[in-house]
Short mmCIF file of C-alpha atoms in Angstrom, two decimals:
data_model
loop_
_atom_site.label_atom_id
_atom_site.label_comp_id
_atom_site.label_asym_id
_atom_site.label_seq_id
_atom_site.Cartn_x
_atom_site.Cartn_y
_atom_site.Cartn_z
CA UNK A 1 0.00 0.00 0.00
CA UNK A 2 1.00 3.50 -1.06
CA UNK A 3 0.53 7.16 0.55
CA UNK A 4 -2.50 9.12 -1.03
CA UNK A 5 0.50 11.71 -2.24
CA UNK A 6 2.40 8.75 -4.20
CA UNK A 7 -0.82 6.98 -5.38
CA UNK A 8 -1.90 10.98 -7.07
CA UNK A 9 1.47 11.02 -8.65
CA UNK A 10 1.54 8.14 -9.99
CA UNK A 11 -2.05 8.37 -11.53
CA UNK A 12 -1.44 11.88 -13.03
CA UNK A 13 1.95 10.40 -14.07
CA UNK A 14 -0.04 7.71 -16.18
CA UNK A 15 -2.73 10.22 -17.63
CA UNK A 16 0.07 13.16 -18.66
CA UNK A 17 2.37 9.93 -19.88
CA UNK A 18 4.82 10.95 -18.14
CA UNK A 19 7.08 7.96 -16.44
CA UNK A 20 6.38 7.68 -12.86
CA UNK A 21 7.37 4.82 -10.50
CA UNK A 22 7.46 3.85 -6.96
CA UNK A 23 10.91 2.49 -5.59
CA UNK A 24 10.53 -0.76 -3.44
CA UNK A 25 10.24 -0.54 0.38
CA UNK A 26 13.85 -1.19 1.03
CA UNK A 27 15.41 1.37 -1.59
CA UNK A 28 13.13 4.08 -0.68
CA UNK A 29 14.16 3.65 3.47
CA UNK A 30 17.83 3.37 2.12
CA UNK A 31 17.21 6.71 0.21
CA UNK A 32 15.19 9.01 2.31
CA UNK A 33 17.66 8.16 5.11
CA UNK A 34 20.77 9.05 3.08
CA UNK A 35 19.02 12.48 2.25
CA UNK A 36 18.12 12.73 5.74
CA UNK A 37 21.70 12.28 6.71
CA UNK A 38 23.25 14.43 4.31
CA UNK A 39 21.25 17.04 4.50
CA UNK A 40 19.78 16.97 8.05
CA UNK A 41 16.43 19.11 7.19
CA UNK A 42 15.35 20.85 10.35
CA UNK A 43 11.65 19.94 9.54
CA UNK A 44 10.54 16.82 8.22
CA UNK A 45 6.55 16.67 9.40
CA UNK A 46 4.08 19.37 9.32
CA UNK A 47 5.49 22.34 6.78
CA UNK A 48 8.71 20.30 5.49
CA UNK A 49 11.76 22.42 5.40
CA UNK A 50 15.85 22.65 5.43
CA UNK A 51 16.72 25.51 7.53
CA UNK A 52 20.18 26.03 6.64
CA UNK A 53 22.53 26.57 3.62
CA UNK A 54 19.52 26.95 0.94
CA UNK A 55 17.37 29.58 -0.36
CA UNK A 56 14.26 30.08 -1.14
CA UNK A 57 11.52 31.01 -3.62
CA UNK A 58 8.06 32.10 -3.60
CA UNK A 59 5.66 29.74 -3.86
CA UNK A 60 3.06 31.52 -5.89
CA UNK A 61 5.57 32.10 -8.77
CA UNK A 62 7.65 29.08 -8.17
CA UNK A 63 5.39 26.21 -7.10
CA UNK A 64 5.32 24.81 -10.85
CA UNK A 65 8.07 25.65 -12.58
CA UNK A 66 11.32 25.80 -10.84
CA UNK A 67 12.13 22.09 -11.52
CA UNK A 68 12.26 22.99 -15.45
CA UNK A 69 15.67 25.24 -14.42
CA UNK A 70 17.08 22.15 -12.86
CA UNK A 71 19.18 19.71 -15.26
CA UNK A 72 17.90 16.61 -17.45
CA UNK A 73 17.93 13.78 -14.96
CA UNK A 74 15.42 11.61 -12.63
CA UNK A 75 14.24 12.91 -9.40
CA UNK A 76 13.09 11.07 -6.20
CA UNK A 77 10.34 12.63 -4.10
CA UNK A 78 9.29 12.08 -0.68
CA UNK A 79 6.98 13.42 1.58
CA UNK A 80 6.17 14.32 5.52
CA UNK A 81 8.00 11.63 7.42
CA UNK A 82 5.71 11.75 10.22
CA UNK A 83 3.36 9.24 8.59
CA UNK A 84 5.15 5.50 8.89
CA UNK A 85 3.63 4.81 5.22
CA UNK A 86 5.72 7.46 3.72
CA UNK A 87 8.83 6.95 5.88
CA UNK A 88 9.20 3.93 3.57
CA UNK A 89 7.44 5.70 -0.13
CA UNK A 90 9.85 7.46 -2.56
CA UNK A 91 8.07 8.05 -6.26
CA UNK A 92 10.49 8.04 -8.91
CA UNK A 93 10.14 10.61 -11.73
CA UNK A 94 12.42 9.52 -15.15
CA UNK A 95 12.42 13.78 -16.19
CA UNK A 96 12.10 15.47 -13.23
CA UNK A 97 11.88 18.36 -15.04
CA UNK A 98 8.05 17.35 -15.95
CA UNK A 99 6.90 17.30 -12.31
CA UNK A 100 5.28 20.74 -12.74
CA UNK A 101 2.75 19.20 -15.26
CA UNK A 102 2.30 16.57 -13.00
CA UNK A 103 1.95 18.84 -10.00
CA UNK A 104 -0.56 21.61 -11.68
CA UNK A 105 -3.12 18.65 -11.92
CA UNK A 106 -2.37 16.76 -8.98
CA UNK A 107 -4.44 17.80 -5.42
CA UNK A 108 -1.66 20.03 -3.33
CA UNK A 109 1.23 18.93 -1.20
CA UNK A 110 3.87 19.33 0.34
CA UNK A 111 7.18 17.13 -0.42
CA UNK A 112 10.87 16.91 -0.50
CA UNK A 113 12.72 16.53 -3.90
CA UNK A 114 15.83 15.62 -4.66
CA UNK A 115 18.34 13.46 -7.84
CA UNK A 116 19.28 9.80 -7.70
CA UNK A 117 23.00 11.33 -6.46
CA UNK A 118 21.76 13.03 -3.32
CA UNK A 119 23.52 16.33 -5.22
CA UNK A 120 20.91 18.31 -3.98
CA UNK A 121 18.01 18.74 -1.39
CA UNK A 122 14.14 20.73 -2.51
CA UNK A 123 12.05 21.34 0.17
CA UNK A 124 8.27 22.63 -1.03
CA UNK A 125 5.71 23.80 1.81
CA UNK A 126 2.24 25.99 1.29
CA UNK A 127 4.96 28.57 1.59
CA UNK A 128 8.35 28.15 -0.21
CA UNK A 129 10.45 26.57 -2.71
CA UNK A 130 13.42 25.84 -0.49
CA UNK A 131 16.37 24.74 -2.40
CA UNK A 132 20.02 23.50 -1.15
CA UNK A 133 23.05 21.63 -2.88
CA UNK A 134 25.48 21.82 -5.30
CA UNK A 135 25.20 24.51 -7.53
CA UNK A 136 26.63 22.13 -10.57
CA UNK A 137 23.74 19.59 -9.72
CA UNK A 138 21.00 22.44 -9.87
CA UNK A 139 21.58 23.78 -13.21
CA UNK A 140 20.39 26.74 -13.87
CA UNK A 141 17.81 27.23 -10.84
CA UNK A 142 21.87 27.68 -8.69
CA UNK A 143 21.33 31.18 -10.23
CA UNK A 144 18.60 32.08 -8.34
CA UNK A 145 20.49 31.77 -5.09
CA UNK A 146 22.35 34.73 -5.96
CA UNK A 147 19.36 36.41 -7.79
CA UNK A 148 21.87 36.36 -11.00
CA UNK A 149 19.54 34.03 -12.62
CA UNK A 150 18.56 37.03 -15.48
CA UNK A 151 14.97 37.14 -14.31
CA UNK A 152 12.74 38.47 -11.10
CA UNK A 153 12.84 35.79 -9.01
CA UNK A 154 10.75 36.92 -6.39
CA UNK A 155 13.11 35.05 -3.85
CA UNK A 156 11.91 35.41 -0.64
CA UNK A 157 14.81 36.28 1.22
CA UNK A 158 15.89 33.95 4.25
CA UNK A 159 14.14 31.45 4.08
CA UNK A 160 12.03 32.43 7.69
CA UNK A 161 9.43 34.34 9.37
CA UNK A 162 5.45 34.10 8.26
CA UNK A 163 6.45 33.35 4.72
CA UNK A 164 7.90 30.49 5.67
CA UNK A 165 5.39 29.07 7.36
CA UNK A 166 7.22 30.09 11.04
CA UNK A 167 4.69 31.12 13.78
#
């Protein structure tokens, strides 16, 4: 049995054609654990976030499209950890720059994204694109960290406070 989250992704997956899979038990413990541990997110139930060395982006602008700045490549996603189903769920996209199509007519959520390397770490809340890694890893989206990305960004700066989701 699957998380409501991976079970919509996959199904929008399969109507948009897009290739969509869910990683077996074992690898997807094995994988959200290495992220875990490489990354060390400060918030991994309720509004998911990473707290330190990343940046952020608006949601409103960002919440669909930011993936397309990020290299060709697969991308694992995984959501709240405080629900045991989805400590153990990991939905493997083949492009994961298509995961905005996916996302615009999927139900909303909130998830962690990140490459089969563990290069780099995307936190997404009701409130912020939160991105940390290696600049190399995130393409283009790296440029946004310094706001030299060529376009307005509407980064939301820090990463904290009631845009983030803080109380």
């Amino acid at each position: 049995m699957i998380s409501a989250e991976a079970n919509e992704l996959l199904e929008v997956g399969k109507r948009l054609d897009i290739k969509v899979e869910v990683l077996p038990d074992n690898e997807a413990q094995t994988y959200i654990s290495q992220i875990l541990e490489r990354f060390k997110p400060f918030k991994v139930t309720g509004h998911v976030g990473i707290g330190h060395d990343s940046f952020c982006l608006g949601i409103d602008a960002w919440e669909f499209s930011y993936m397309e700045y990020l290299p060709k490549g697969s991308g694992y996603i995984f959501f709240d950890q405080g629900r045991s189903m989805n400590q153990r769920t990991v939905v493997k996209i083949e492009d994961l720059r298509l995961l905005g199509r996916i996302l615009e007519d999927s139900f909303g959520m909130e998830y962690f994204v990140a490459n089969e390397t563990a290069d780099f770490l995307i936190a997404v809340n009701w409130y912020v694109v939160e991105i940390s890694g290696a600049e190399k890893a995130l393409g283009r989206l790296s440029g946004f960290r310094t706001g030299q990305a060529g376009q307005d960004t509407e980064r939301v700066q820090g990463c904290e406070g009631d845009e983030y989701g803080n109380e």
